[in-house]
PDB file of C-alpha atoms and ligand atoms in Angstrom:
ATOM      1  CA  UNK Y   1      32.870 -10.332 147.494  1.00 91.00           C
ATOM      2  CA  UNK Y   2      31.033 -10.946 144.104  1.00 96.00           C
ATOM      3  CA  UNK Y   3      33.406 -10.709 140.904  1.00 97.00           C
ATOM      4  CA  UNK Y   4      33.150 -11.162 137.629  1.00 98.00           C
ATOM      5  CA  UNK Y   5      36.798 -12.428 135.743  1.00 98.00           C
ATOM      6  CA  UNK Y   6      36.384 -10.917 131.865  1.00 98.00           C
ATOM      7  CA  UNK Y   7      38.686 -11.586 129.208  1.00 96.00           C
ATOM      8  CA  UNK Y   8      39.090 -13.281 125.964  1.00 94.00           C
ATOM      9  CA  UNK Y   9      39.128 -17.178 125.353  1.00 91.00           C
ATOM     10  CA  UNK Y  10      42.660 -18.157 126.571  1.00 88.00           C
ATOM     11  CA  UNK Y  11      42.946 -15.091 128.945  1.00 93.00           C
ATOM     12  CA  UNK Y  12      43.192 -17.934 132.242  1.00 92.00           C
ATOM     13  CA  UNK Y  13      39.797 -17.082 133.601  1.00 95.00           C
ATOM     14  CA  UNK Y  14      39.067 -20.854 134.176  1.00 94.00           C
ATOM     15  CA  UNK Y  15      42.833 -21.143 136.079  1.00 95.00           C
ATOM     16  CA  UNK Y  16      42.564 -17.872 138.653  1.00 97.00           C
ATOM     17  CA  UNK Y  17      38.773 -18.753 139.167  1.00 97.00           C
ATOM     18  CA  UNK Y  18      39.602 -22.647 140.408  1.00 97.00           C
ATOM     19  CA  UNK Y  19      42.445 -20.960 142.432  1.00 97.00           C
ATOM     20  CA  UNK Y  20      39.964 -18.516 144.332  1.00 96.00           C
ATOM     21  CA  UNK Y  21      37.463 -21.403 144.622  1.00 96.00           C
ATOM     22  CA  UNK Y  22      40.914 -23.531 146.588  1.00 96.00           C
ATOM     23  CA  UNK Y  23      41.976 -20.491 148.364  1.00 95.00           C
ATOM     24  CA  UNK Y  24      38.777 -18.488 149.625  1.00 94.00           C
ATOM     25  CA  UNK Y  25      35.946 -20.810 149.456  1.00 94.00           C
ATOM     26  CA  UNK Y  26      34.538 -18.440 146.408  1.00 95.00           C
ATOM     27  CA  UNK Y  27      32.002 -20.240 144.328  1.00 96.00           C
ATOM     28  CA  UNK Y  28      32.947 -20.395 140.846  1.00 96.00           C
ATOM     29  CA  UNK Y  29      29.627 -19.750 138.413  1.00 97.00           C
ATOM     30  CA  UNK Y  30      31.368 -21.202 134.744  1.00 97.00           C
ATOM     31  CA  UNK Y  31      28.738 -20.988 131.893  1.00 97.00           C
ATOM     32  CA  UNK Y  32      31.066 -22.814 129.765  1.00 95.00           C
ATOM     33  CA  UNK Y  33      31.436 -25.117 132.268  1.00 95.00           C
ATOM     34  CA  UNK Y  34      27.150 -25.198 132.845  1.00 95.00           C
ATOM     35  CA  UNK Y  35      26.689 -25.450 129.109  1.00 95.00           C
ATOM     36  CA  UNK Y  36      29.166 -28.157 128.168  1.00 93.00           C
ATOM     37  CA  UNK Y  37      27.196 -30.032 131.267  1.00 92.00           C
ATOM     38  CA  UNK Y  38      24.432 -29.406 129.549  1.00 91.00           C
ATOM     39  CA  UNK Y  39      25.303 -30.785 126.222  1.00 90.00           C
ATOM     40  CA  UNK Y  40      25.664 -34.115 127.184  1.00 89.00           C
ATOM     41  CA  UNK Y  41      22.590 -34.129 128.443  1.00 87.00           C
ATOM     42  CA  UNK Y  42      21.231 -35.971 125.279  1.00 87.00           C
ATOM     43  CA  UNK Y  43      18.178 -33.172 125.515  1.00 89.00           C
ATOM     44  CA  UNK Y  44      17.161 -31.244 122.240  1.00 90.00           C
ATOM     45  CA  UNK Y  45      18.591 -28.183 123.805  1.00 87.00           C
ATOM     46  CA  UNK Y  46      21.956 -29.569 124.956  1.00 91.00           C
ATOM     47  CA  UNK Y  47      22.514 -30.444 120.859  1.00 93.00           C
ATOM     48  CA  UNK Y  48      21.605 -26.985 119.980  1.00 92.00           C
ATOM     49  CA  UNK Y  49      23.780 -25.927 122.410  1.00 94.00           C
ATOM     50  CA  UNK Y  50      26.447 -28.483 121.045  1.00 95.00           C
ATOM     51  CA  UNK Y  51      26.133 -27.145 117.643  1.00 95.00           C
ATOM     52  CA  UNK Y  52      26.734 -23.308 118.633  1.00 96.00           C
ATOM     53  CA  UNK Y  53      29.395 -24.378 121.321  1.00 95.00           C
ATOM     54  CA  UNK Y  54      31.978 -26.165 118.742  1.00 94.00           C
ATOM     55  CA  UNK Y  55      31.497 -23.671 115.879  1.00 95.00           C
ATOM     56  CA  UNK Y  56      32.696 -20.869 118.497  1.00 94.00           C
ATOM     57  CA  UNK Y  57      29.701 -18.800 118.519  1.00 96.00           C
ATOM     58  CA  UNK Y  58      27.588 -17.909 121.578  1.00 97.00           C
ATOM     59  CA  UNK Y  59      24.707 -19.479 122.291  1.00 97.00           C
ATOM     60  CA  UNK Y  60      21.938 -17.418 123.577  1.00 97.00           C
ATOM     61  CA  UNK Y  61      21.280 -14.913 126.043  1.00 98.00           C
ATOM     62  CA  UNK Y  62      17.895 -16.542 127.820  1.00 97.00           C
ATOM     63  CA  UNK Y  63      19.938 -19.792 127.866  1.00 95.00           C
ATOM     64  CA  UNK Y  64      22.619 -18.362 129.701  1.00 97.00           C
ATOM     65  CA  UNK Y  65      20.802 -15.986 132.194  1.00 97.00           C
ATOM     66  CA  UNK Y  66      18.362 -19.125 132.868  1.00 96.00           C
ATOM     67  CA  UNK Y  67      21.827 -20.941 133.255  1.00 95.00           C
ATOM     68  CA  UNK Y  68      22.850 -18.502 135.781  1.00 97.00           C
ATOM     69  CA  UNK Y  69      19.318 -17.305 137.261  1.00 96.00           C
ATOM     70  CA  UNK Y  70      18.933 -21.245 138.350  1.00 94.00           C
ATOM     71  CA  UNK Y  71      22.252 -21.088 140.644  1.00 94.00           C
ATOM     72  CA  UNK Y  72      21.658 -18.367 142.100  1.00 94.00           C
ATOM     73  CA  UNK Y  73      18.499 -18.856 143.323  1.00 91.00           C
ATOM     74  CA  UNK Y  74      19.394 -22.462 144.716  1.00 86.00           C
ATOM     75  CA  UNK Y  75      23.219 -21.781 145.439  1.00 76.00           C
ATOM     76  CA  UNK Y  76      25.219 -21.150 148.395  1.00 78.00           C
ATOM     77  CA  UNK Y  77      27.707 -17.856 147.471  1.00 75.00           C
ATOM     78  CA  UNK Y  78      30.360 -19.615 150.055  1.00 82.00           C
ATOM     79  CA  UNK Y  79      33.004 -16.906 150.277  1.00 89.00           C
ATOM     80  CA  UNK Y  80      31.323 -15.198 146.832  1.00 94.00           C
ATOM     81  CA  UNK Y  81      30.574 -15.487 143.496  1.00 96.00           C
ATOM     82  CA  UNK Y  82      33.052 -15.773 140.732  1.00 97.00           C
ATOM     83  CA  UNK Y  83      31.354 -15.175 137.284  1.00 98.00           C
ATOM     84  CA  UNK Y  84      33.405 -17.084 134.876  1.00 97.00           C
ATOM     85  CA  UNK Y  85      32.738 -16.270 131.225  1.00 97.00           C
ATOM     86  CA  UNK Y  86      29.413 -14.633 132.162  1.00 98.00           C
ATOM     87  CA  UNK Y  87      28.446 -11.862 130.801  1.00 98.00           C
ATOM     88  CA  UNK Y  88      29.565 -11.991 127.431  1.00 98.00           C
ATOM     89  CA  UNK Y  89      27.299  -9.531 126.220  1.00 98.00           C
ATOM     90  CA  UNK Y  90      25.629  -6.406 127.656  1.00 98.00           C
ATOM     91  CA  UNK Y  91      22.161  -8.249 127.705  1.00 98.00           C
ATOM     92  CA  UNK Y  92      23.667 -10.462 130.221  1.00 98.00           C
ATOM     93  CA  UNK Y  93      25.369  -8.260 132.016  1.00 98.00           C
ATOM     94  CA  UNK Y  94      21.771  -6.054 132.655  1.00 98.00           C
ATOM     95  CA  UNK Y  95      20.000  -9.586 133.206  1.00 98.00           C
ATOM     96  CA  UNK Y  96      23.316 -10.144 135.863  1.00 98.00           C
ATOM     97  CA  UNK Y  97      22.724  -6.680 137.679  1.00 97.00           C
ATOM     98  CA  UNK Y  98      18.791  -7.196 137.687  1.00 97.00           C
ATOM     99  CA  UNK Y  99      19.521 -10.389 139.245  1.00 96.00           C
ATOM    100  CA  UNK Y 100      21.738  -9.608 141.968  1.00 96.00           C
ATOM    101  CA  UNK Y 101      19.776  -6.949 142.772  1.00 95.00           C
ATOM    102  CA  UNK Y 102      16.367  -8.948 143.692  1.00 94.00           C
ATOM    103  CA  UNK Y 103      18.386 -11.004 145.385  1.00 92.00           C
ATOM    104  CA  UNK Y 104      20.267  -8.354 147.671  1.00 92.00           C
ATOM    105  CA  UNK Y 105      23.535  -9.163 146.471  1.00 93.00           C
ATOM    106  CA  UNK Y 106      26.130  -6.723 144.960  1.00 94.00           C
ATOM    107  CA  UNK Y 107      29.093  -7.052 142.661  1.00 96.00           C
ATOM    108  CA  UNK Y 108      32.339  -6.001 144.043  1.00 96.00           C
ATOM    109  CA  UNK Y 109      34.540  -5.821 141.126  1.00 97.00           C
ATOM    110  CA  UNK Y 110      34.757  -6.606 137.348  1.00 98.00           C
ATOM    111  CA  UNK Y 111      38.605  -7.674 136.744  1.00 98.00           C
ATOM    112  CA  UNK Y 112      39.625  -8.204 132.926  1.00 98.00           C
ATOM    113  CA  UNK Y 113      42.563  -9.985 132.726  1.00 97.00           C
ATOM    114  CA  UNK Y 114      44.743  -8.247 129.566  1.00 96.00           C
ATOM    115  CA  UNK Y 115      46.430 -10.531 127.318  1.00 94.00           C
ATOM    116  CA  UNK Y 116      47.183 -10.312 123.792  1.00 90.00           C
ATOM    117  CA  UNK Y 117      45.972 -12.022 120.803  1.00 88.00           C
ATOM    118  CA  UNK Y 118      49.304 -14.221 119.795  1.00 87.00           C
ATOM    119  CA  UNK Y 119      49.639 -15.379 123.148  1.00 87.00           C
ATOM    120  CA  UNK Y 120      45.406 -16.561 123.518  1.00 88.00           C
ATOM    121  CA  UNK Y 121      46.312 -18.534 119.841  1.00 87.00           C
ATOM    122  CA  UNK Y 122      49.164 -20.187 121.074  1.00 88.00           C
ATOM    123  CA  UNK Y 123      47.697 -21.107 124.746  1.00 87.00           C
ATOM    124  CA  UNK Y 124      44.616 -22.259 123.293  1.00 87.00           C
ATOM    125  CA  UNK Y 125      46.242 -24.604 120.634  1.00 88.00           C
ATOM    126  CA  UNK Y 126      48.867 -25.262 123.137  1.00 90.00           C
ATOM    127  CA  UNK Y 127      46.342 -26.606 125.591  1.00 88.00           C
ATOM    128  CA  UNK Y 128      44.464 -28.967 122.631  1.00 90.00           C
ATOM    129  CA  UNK Y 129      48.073 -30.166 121.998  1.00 92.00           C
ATOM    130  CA  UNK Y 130      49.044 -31.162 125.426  1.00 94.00           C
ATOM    131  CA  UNK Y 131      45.512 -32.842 125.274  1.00 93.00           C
ATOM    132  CA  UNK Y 132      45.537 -35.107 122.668  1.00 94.00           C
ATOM    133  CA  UNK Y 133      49.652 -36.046 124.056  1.00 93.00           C
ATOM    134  CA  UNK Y 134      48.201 -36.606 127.179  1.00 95.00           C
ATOM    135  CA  UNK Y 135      45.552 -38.963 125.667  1.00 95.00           C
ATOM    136  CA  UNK Y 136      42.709 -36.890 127.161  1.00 94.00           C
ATOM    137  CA  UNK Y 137      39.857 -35.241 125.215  1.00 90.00           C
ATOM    138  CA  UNK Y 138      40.524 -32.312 123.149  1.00 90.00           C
ATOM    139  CA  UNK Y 139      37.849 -29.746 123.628  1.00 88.00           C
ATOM    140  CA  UNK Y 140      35.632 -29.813 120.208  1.00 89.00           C
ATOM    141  CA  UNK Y 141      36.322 -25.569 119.630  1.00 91.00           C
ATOM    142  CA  UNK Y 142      39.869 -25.800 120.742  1.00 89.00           C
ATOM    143  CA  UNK Y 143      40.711 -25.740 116.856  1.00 87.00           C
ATOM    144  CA  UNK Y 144      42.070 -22.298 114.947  1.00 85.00           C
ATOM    145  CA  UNK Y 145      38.968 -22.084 113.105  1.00 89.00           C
ATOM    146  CA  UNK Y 146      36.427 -22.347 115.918  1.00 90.00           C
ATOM    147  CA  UNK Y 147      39.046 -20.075 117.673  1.00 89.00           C
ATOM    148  CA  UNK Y 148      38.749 -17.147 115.423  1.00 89.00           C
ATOM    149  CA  UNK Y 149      34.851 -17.346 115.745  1.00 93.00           C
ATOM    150  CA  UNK Y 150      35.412 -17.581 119.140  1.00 93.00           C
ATOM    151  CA  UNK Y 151      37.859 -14.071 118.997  1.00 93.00           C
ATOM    152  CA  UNK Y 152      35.783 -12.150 117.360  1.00 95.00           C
ATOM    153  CA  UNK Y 153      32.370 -13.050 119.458  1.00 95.00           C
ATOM    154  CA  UNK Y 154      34.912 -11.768 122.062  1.00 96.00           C
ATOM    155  CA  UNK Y 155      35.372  -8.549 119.995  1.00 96.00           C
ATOM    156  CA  UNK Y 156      32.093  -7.582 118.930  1.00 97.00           C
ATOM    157  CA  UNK Y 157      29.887  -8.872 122.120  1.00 98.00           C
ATOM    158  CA  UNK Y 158      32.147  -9.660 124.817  1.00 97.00           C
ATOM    159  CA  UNK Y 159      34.433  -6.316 125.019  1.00 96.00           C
ATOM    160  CA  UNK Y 160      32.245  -3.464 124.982  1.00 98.00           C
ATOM    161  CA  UNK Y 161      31.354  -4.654 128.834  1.00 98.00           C
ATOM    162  CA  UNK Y 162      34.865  -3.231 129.629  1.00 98.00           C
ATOM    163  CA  UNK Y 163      33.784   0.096 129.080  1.00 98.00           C
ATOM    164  CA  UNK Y 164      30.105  -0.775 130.894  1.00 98.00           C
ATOM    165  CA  UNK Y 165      31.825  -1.650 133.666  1.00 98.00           C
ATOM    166  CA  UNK Y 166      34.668   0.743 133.603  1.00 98.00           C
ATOM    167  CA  UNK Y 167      31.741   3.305 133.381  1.00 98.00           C
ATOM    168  CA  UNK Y 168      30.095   1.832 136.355  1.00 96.00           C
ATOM    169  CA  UNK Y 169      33.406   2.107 138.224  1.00 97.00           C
ATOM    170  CA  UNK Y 170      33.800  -1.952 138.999  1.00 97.00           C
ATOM    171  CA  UNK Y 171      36.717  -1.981 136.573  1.00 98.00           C
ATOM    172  CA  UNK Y 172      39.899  -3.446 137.580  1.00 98.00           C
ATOM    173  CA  UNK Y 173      42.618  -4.388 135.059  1.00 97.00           C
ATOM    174  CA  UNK Y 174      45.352  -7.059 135.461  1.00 97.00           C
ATOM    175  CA  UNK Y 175      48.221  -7.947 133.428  1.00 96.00           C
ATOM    176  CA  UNK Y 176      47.108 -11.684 132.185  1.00 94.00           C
ATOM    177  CA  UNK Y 177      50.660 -12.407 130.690  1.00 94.00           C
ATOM    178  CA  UNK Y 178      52.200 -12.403 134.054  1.00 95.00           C
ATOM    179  CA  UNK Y 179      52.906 -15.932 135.616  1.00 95.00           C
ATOM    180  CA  UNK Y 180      49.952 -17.367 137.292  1.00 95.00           C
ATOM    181  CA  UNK Y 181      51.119 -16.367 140.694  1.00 97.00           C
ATOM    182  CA  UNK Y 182      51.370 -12.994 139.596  1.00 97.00           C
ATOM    183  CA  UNK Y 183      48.225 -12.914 137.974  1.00 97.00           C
ATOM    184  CA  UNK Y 184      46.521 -14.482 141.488  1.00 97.00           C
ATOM    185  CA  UNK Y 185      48.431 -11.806 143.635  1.00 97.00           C
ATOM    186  CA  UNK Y 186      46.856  -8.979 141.205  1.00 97.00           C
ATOM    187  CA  UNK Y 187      43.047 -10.153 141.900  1.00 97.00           C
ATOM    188  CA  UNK Y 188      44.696 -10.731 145.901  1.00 96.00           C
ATOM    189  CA  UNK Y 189      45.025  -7.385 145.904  1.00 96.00           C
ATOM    190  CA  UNK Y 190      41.615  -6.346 143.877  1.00 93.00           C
ATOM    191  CA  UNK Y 191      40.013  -8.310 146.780  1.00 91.00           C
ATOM    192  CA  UNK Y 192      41.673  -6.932 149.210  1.00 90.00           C
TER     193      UNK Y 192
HETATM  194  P1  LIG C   1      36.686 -19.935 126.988  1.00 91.64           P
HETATM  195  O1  LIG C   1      37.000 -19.564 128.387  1.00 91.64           O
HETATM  196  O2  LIG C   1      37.759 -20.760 126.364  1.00 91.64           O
HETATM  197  O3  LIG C   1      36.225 -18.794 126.177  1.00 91.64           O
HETATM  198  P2  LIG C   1      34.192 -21.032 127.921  1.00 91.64           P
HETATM  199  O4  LIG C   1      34.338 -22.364 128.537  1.00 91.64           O
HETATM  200  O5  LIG C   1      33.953 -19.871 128.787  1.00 91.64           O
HETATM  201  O6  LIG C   1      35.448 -20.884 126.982  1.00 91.64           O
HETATM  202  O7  LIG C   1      33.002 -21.064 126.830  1.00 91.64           O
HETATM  203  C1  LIG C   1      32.963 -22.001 125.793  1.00 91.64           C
HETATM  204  C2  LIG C   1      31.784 -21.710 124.868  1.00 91.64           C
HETATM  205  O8  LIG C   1      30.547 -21.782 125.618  1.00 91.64           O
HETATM  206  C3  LIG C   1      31.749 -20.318 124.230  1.00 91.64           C
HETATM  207  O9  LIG C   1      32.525 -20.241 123.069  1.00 91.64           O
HETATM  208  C4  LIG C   1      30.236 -20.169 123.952  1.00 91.64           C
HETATM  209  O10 LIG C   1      29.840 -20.917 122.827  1.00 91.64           O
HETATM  210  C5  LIG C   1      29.617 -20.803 125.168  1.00 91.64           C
HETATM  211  N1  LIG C   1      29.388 -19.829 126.267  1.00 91.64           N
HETATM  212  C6  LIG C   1      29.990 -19.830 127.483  1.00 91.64           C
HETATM  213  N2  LIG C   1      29.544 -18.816 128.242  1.00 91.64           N
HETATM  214  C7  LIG C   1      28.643 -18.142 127.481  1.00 91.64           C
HETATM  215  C8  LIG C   1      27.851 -16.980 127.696  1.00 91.64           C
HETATM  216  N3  LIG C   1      27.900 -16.299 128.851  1.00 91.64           N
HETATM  217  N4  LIG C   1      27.032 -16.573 126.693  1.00 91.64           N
HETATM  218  C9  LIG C   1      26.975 -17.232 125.530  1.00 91.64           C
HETATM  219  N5  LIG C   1      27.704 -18.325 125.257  1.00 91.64           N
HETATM  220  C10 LIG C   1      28.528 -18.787 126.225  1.00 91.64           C
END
C-alpha cells in the first residue's frame, strides 16, 4: 500500500504518518522533513530553501520532485510509502504519478485528513508554545504570520489535489478533529 496523507499545516499528517511507520513498517517520505535536512546543510540551496521555508511559502516544484525522485529510486518501500506533505501542488502530484509509474509502483489511496481552520491556528501555536516551555527549538514558521502564508499556499496550491484525486477515485476523507486513535483507526480502515 502506497498513500499519500493531504491536509493543511496542523491537520496531524506528521503524527498518523510516524504511527503507520511504528505500526506497519510503512516508510514515511516527509518533504518537510527532507527540506529542513536540507537546510542545514550550509549549501547555497539549503539557504534558499531556508529563506522560502520560514516565510511559509513553498519552495519549488523541481526541488521537491528531485527531493522525492532521489528516495525512491534508492529506497526500500518496507510495508509502503507514506507521502507526507507531498504533493502540494498538481505539478507534483503529475511528477508523483509519472514517477511511480516508471517504477511499477501504484498509489493505493489519497486520505485528507479534514480539520478546520481555528483548530490548525491553535495546534500550530500550541505546539511552538509547548516548545519554547519545554526548552526545545521552536520551528522558525511556527509563528501566526508565517502561518497564514503557510494557509493560504494550502488554499490556492495544496487543495485543488482533493478534487484531482477525488476525480481519480483515490479519495478517502477522515475526520482530523477526532482523537488521534480515532483518526489512526479511520486510515486502519482505508488500509484495510
Ligand atoms: P506542515 O506539515 O506543518 O505544513 P511541513 O513540514 O510539511 O509542514 O512543511 C514545512 C515547509 O516546507 C512548507 O511550509 C514548505 O515551505 C516546505 N515544503 C514541504 N513540503 C513541500 C512540498 N511538497 N512542496 C513545496 N514546499 C514544501
Amino acid at each position: 500500500m502506497n498513500i499519500i496523507l493531504l491536509g493543511p499545516p496542523g491537520a496531524g499528517k506528521g503524527t498518523q504518518a510516524k504511527r503507520l511507520v511504528d505500526e506497519r513498517n510503512m516508510v514515511q517520505l516527509s518533504t518537510g522533513d527532507m527540506l529542513r535536512a536540507a537546510r542545514t546543510s550550509g549549501t547555497e540551496m539549503g539557504k534558499k530553501v531556508a529563506e522560502v521555508m520560514d516565510r511559509g511559502d513553498l519552495v519549488t516544484d523541481e526541488i521537491v520532485i528531485g527531493l522525492i525522485r532521489e528516495q525512491l529510486e534508492s529506497g526500500q518501500s518496507g510495508g509502503g510509502y507514506i507521502f507526507d506533505g507531498f504533493p502540494r501542488t498538481l505539478a507534483q502530484a503529475d511528477a508523483l504519478a509519472a514517477l511511480m509509474d516508471e517504477l511499477g509502483q501504484t498509489l493505493d489511496a489519497a486520505i485528507e485528513l479534514q480539520v478546520n481552520d481555528e483548530v490548525l491556528v491553535e495546534r500550530i501555536v500550541g505546539r511552538a508554545r509547548e516548545a519554547a516551555a519545554a526548552g526545545e527549538p521552536v520551528r522558525a514558521d511556527d509563528n501566526e504570520e508565517s502561518l497564514k502564508i503557510r494557509l493560504m499556499a494550502y488554499y490556492k496550491q495544496t487543495s485543488p489535489l482533493i478534487g484531482y484525486y477525488y476525480a481519480k477515485g483515490d479519495l478517502k476523507t477522515v475526520d482530523g478533529l477526532a482523537s488521534m486513535d480515532e483518526v489512526a483507526a479511520s486510515i486502519a480502515r482505508v488500509l484495510a
